[in-house]
Structures are given as C-alpha cells and as structure tokens.
Short mmCIF file of C-alpha atoms in Angstrom, two decimals:
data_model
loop_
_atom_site.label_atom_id
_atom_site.label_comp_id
_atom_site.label_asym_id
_atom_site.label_seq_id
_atom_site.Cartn_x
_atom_site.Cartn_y
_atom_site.Cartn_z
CA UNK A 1 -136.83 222.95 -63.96
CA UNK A 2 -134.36 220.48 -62.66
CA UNK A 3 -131.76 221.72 -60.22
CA UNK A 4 -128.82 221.15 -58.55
CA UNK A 5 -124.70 220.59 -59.22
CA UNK A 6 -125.26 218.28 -62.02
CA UNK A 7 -127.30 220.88 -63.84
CA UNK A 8 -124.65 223.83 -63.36
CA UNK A 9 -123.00 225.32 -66.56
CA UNK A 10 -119.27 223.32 -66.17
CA UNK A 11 -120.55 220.72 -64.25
CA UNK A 12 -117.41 218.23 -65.28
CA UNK A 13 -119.28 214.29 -64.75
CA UNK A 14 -117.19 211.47 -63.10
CA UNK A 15 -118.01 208.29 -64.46
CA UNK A 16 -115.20 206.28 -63.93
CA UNK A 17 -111.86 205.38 -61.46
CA UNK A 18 -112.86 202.69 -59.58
CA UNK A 19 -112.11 200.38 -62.45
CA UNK A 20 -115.39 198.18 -62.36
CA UNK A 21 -114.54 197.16 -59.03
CA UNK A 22 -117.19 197.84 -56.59
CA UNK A 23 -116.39 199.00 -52.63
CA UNK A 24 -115.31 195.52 -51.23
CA UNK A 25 -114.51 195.02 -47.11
CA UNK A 26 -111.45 195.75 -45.81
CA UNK A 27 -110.39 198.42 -48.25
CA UNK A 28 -110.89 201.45 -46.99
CA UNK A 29 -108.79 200.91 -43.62
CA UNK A 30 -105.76 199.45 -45.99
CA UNK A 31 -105.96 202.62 -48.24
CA UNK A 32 -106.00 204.33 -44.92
CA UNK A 33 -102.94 202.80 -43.12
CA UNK A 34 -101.01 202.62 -46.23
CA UNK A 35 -101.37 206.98 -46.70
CA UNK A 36 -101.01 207.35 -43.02
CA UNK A 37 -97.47 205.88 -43.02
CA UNK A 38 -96.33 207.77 -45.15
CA UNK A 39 -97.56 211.08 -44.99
CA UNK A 40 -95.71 214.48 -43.73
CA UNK A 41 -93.10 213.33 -44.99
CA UNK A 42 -90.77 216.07 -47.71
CA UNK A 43 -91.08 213.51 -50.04
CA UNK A 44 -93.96 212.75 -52.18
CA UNK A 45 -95.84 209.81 -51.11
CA UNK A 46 -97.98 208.75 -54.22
CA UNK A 47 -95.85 205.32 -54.39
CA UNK A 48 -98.24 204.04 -51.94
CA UNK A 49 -100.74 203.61 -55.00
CA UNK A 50 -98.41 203.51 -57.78
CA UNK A 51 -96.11 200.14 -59.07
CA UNK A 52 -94.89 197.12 -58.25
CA UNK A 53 -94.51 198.58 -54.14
CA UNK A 54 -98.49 199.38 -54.08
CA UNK A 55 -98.70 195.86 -55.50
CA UNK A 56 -97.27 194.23 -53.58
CA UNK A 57 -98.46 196.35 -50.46
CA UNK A 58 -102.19 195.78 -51.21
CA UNK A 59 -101.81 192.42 -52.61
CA UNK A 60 -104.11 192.87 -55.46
CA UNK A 61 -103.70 193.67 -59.39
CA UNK A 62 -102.46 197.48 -60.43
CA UNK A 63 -105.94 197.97 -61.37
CA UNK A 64 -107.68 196.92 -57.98
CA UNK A 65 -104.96 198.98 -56.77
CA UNK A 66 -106.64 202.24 -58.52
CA UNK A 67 -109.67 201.69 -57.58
CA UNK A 68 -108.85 201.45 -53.56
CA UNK A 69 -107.54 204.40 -53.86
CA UNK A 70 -110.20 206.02 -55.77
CA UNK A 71 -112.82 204.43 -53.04
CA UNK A 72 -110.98 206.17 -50.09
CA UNK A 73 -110.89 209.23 -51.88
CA UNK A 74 -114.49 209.46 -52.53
CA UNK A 75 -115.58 208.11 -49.09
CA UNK A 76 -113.36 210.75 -47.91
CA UNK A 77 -111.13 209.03 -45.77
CA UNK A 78 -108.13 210.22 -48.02
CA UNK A 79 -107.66 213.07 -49.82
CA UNK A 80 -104.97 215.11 -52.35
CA UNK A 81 -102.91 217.20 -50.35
CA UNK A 82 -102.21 220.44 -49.92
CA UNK A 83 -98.97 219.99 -51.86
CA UNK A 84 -99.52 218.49 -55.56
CA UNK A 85 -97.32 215.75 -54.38
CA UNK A 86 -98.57 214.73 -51.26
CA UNK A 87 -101.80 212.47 -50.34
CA UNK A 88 -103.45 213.08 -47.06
CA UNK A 89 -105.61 211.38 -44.64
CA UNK A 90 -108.85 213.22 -43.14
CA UNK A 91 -110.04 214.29 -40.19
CA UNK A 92 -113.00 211.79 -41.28
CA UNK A 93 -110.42 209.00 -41.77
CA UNK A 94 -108.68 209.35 -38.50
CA UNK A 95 -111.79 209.61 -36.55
CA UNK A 96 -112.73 206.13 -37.93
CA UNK A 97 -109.49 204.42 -39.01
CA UNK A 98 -106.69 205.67 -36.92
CA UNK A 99 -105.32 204.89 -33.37
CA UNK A 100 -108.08 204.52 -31.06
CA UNK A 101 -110.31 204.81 -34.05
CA UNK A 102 -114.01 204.50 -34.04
CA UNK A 103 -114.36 201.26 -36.11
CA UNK A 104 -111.37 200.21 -38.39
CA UNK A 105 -112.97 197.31 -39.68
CA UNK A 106 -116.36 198.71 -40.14
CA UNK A 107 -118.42 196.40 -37.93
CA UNK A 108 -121.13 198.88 -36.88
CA UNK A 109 -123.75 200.37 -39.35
CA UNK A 110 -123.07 204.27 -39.02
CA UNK A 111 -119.55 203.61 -40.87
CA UNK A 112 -121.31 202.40 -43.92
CA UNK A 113 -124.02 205.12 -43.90
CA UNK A 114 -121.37 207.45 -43.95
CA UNK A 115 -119.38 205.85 -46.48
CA UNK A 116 -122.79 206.30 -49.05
CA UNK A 117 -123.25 209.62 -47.49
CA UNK A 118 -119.97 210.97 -48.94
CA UNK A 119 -120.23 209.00 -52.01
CA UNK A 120 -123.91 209.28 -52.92
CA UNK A 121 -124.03 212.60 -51.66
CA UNK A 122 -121.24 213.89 -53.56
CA UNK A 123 -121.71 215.26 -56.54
CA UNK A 124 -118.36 214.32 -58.16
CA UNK A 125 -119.98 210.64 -58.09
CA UNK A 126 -122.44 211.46 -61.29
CA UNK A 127 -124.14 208.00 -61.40
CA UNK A 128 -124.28 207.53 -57.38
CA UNK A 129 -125.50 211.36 -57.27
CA UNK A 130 -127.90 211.11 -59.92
CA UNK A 131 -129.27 207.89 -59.05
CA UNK A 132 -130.51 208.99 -55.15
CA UNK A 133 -131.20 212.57 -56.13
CA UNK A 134 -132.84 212.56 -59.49
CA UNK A 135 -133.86 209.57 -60.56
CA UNK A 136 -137.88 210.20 -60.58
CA UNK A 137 -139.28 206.63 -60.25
CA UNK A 138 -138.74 203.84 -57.29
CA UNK A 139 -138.53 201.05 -59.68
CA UNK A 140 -136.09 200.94 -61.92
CA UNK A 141 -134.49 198.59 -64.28
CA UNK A 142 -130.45 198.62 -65.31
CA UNK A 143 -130.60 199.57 -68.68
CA UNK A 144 -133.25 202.45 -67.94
CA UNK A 145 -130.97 203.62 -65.42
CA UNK A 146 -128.28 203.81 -68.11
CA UNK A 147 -130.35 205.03 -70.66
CA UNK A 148 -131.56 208.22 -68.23
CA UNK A 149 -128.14 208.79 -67.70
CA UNK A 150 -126.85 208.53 -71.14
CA UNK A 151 -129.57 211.02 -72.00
CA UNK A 152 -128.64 213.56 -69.37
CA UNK A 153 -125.32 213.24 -70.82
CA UNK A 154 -126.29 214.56 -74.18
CA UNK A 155 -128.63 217.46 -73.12
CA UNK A 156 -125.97 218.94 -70.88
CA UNK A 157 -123.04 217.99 -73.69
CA UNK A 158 -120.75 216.36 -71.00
CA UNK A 159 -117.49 215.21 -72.62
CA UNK A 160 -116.06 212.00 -72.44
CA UNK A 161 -119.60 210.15 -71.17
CA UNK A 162 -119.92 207.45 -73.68
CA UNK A 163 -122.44 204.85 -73.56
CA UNK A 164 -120.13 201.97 -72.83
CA UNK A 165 -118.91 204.57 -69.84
CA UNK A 166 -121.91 205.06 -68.36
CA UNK A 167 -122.84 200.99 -68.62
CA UNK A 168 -119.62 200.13 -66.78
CA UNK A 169 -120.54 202.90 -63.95
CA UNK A 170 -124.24 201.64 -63.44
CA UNK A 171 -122.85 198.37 -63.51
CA UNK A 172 -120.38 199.37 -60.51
CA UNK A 173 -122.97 201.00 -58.63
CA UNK A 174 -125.25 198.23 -58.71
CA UNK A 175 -123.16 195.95 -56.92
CA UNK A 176 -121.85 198.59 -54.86
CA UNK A 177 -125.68 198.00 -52.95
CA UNK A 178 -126.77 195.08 -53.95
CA UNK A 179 -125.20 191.30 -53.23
CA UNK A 180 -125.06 190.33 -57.00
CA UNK A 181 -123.53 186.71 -57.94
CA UNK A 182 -120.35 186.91 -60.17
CA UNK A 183 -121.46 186.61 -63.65
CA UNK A 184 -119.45 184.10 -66.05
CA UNK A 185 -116.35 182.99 -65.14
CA UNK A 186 -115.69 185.78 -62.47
CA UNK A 187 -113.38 184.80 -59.67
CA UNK A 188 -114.30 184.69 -56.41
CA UNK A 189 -113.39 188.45 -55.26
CA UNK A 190 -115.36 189.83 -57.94
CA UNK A 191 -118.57 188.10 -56.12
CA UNK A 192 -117.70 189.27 -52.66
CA UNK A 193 -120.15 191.65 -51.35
CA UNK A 194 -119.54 195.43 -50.64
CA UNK A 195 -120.05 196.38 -47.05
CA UNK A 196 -122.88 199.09 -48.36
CA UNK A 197 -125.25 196.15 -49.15
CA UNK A 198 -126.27 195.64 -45.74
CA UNK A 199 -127.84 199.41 -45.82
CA UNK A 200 -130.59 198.48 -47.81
CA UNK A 201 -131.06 200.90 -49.90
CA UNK A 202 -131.63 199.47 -53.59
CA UNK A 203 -133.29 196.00 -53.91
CA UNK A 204 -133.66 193.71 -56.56
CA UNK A 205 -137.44 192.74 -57.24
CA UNK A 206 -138.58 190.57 -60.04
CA UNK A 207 -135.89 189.31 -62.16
CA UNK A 208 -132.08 190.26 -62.28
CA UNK A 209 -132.33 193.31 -64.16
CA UNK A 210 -135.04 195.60 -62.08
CA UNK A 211 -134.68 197.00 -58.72
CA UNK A 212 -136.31 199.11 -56.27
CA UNK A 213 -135.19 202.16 -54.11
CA UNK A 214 -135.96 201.39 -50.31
CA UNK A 215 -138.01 204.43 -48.94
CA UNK A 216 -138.77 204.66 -45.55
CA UNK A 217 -137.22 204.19 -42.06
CA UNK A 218 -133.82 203.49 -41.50
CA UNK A 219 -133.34 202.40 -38.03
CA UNK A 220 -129.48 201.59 -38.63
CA UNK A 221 -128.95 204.81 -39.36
CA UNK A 222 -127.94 206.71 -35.94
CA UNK A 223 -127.72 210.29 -34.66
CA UNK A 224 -124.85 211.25 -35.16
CA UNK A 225 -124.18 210.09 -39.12
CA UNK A 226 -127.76 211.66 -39.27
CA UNK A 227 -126.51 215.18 -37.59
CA UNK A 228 -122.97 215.09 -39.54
CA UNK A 229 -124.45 214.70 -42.73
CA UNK A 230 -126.90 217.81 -42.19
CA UNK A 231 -124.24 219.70 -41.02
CA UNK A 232 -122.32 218.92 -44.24
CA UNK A 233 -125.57 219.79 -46.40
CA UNK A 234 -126.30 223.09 -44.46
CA UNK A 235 -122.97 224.39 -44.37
CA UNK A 236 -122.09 223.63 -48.25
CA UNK A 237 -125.51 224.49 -49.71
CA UNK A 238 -126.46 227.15 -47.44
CA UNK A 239 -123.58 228.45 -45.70
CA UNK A 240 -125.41 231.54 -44.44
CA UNK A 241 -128.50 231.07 -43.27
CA UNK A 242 -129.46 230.12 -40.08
CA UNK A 243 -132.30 228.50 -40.71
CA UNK A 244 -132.93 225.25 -43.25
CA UNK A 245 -136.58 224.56 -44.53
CA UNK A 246 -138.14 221.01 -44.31
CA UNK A 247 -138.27 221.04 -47.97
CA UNK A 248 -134.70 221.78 -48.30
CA UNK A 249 -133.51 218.81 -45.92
CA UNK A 250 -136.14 216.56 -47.39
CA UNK A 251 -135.58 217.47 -51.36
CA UNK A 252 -133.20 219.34 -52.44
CA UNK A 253 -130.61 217.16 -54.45
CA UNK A 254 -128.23 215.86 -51.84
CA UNK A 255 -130.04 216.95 -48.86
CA UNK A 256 -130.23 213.79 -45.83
CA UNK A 257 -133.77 213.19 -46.95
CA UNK A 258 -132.86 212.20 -50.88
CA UNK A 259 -129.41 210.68 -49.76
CA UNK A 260 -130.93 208.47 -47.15
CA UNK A 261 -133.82 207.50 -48.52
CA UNK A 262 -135.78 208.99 -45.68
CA UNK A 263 -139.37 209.58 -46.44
CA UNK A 264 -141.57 212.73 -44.76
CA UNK A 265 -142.85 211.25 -41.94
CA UNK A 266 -139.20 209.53 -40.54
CA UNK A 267 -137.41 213.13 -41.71
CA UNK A 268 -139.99 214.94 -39.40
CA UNK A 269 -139.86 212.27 -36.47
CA UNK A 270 -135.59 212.53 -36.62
CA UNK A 271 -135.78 216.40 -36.61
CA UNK A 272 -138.74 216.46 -33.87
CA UNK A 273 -135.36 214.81 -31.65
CA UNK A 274 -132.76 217.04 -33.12
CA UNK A 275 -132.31 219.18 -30.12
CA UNK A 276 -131.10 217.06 -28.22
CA UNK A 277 -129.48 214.94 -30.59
CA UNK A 278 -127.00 217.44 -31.13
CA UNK A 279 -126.90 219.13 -27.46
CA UNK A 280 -129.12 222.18 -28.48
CA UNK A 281 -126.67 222.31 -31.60
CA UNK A 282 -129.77 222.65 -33.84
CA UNK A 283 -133.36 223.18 -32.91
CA UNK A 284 -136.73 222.02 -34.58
CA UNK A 285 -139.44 224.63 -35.22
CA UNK A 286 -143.02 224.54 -36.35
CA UNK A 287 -144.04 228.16 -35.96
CA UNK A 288 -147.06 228.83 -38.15
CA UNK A 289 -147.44 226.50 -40.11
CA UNK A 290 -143.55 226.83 -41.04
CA UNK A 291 -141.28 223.46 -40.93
CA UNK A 292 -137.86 224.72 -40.48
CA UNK A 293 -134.19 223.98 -38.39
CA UNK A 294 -132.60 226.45 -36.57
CA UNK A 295 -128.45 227.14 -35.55
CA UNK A 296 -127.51 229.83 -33.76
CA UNK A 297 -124.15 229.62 -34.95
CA UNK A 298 -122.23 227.32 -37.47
CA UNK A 299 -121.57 224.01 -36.49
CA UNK A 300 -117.81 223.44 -38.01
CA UNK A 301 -116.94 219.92 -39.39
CA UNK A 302 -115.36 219.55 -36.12
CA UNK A 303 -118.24 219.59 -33.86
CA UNK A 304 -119.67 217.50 -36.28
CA UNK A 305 -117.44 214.64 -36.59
CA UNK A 306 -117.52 214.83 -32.53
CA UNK A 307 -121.36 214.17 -32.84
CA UNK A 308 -120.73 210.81 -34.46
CA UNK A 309 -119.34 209.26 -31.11
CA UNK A 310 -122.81 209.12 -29.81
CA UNK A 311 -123.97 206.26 -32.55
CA UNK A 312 -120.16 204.17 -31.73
CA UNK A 313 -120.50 204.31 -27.73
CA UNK A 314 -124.51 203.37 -28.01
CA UNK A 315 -123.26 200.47 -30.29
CA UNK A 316 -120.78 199.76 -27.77
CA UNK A 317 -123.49 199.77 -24.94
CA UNK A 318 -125.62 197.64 -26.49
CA UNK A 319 -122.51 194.93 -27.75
CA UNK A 320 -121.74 194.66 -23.55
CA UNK A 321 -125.51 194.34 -22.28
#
C-alpha cells in the first residue's frame, strides 16, 4: 500500500511556478538580497517580484522573474510572511546568503545538497517528490516518468494536473539535474546549467530520452547537510519519538536515505559516525538485532542549521592547505 504525503486524502499537487525555467546559478542569492532589502518594513514588499521594478531589478523577463522567486521559495531561502503582505527571508537563507554568510555564491557542495534537500524532499514539489521517493525503478525514460505521474494523477483525482502540465514539470526537473543542451533555437540562458547538476544524482545513459538514478555513496555530501536534513525528517514525520528506525531513515518517502540517494550500506556507515557528528546530538544503536537513532531531547531547527558550519569550515580547511 503506497504511503506517504502524496497519498493523503487533500493532498493538493504542485506542478508548476517555476515557469519551465530550471534552477540556474546565481539566483537564489539575488532572490535573497532583493527580499532582504526590503523586508520589516510597514509596507508590503511583494514589488520586489512584481512589474517593471522586479524587471528591471533582476534583469530578466517577468516570467524568469516568477520563477526566481518560486526557486527561493521552495529551496527555502524565502518564504511568505507572517503578514499576507509581507515576504520573508529564513533563518536557512541568512545562514547561507546574508552578511558573513556561509556561501553566497554557492561554491561548495553542501549548498546544493541542501538546495535538493528542501526541494526534493518537500512534498509541495509533486514531480521532484515523487520522482526520489516513489518512483520504483533506477532506469527511467522521460515519457515513462510522465506517464507514472500522469497516472497517479488520475487515481488520486488531483485537479488541475493535465498531461501537458505534468510534461512541462518533468521537463523542468530534468534539467534541473542533468546538463541538457538547449533544444531548437533556445538562447543561450536556457542551456546554462543548474548548479544541482554537479550532485549527480540522475544521469543520462543511452540516448537522450532515458536516465538513471545514481545510488550509492555521496562523498560531497557532508555532515552537517546530512544531520540537518535528519533533523528536519525526524522532527516533521515523527515529532515524538525519540527514537527513528533504520527503515524509517532509509525508506520512508522523504527520509535522507530516498532523498539522497543513499543506499544501505553508506546510510549505516554515516549513522555508525553520527555521534559525534552531531556532538552526542544523536546516537547510533544496534541493540539486538534492532537498527535504530536515538535523541534525548529535540534538536530545534536551530541547533540544526548550527551543525551545517562543520561541512563550510572543513571546506574552508581544505581550500587553505
């Protein structure tokens, strides 16, 4: 019986927003910037994305416009405010983009896996969701992909998933992860590559139209994305329980394990460290025969983001030896 958000009675899809535009470098820090200027103000501060000012401010069409914004919103670097008027910036966003921020132009490897982390792992992201969570085979080609989507779509009766939808979205994510070539008589931006390519994840084997899912290690991936995104899983999946079963972190849909990629054997060898990965934060236990993490107490989104300094100030190490 398949499980998981998607499957929920009222599960609203999201196949659309980013206006066929993949992620593309550079975006995320502008979206970023542009909110963080203007926010706390009384005001409302949705001109940023809206009109000839977010035109000219970004420099691109109204449409590429849209789809920044709905990039930063679903690698949650921005978010709606609390106020219906108001756009905010997260904790996330400052951590990585603001002053004295982490990476603001995304040169090390833990940004990007926690760009796909939010996205992929998110639910609201049908296609992205589906795609690392459900889809049952490795290889895959595009219009199967679209095809086992479109079917989902009809068994649960979503609204407003048409066909044409769905094609546009698997299109999107496609070239959201792997370095396509512009097809016809695309400019030159739409060939540029999205900075979630160099993850690996999703290959392209054979000919044009079938890929492959990339299984396995992921040495790029670091602690401390690796610790946040747990933390994320545990605490919105299984808010309270202090323990987490191997098979949860390893399968249940958008658990690390299915998100990442991450087959048995590297889950088991990154929770073996875990301990002291995260300060004694979370501990790894084998205890008859039972595969299992333990907390003591709930580790906040706080502690969490704090955890992801570890993977910047090793990169850091290694770009000065």
């Amino acid at each position: 019986m398949p499980r998981g958000p998607l499957y929920e009675d009222g599960y609203s899809p999201h196949l659309s927003g980013h206006e066929t535009f993949p992620l593309r470098y550079g975006w995320l820090k502008k979206a970023f910037d542009a909110v963080e200027s203007t926010e706390g103000r009384s005001e409302s501060n949705r001109h940023v994305f809206l009109g000839p000012h977010a035109i000219a401010e970004f420099g691109v069409g109204r449409n590429m416009v849209a789809s920044i914004r709905h990039w930063a919103t679903a690698a949650g670097v921005i978010k709606e405010g609390s106020e219906s008027t108001q756009i905010e910036t997260t904790p996330l966003g400052r951590r990585l983009f603001g002053k004295d921020g982490l990476d603001p132009y995304m040169e090390e490897p833990t940004t990007s896996w926690l760009v796909h982390w939010n996205i992929a792992g998110n639910s609201k992201k049908t296609t992205w969701f589906w795609a690392f969570n459900h889809y049952p085979a490795m290889v895959f080609e595009r219009e199967g992909l679209v095809q086992a989507i479109n079917g989902l779509a009809k068994e649960r009766e979503w609204p407003r998933a048409a066909y044409a939808t769905i094609k546009n979205d698997v299109a999107c994510f496609l070239r959201t992860y792997v370095a396509l070539p512009p097809s016809g008589k695309s400019n030159l931006e739409e060939g540029l590559e999205s900075p979630l390519t160099e993850l690996g994840l999703i290959r392209q084997t054979g000919t044009r139209e079938r890929y492959r899912f990339v299984r396995g290690p992921k040495p790029s991936l670091g602690v401390g994305a690796f610790g946040y995104a747990m933390t994320q899983f545990w605490n919105e999946r299984f808010p309270n329980t202090s323990t987490l079963s191997f098979e949860a972190l390893a399968h249940e849909p958008g658990s690390p394990g299915r998100v990442f990629l991450l087959d048995e054997n590297e889950l088991i060898d990154r929770l073996s460290s875990i301990e002291s990965a995260t300060d004694g934060a979370y501990r790894w236990s084998e205890t008859a025969g039972l595969k299992q993490v333990i907390r003591d107490a709930i580790v906040d989104k706080e502690a969490a983001t704090r955890l992801l300094a570890r993977d910047y100030s090793s990169a850091h190490r290694r770009r000065a030896a």
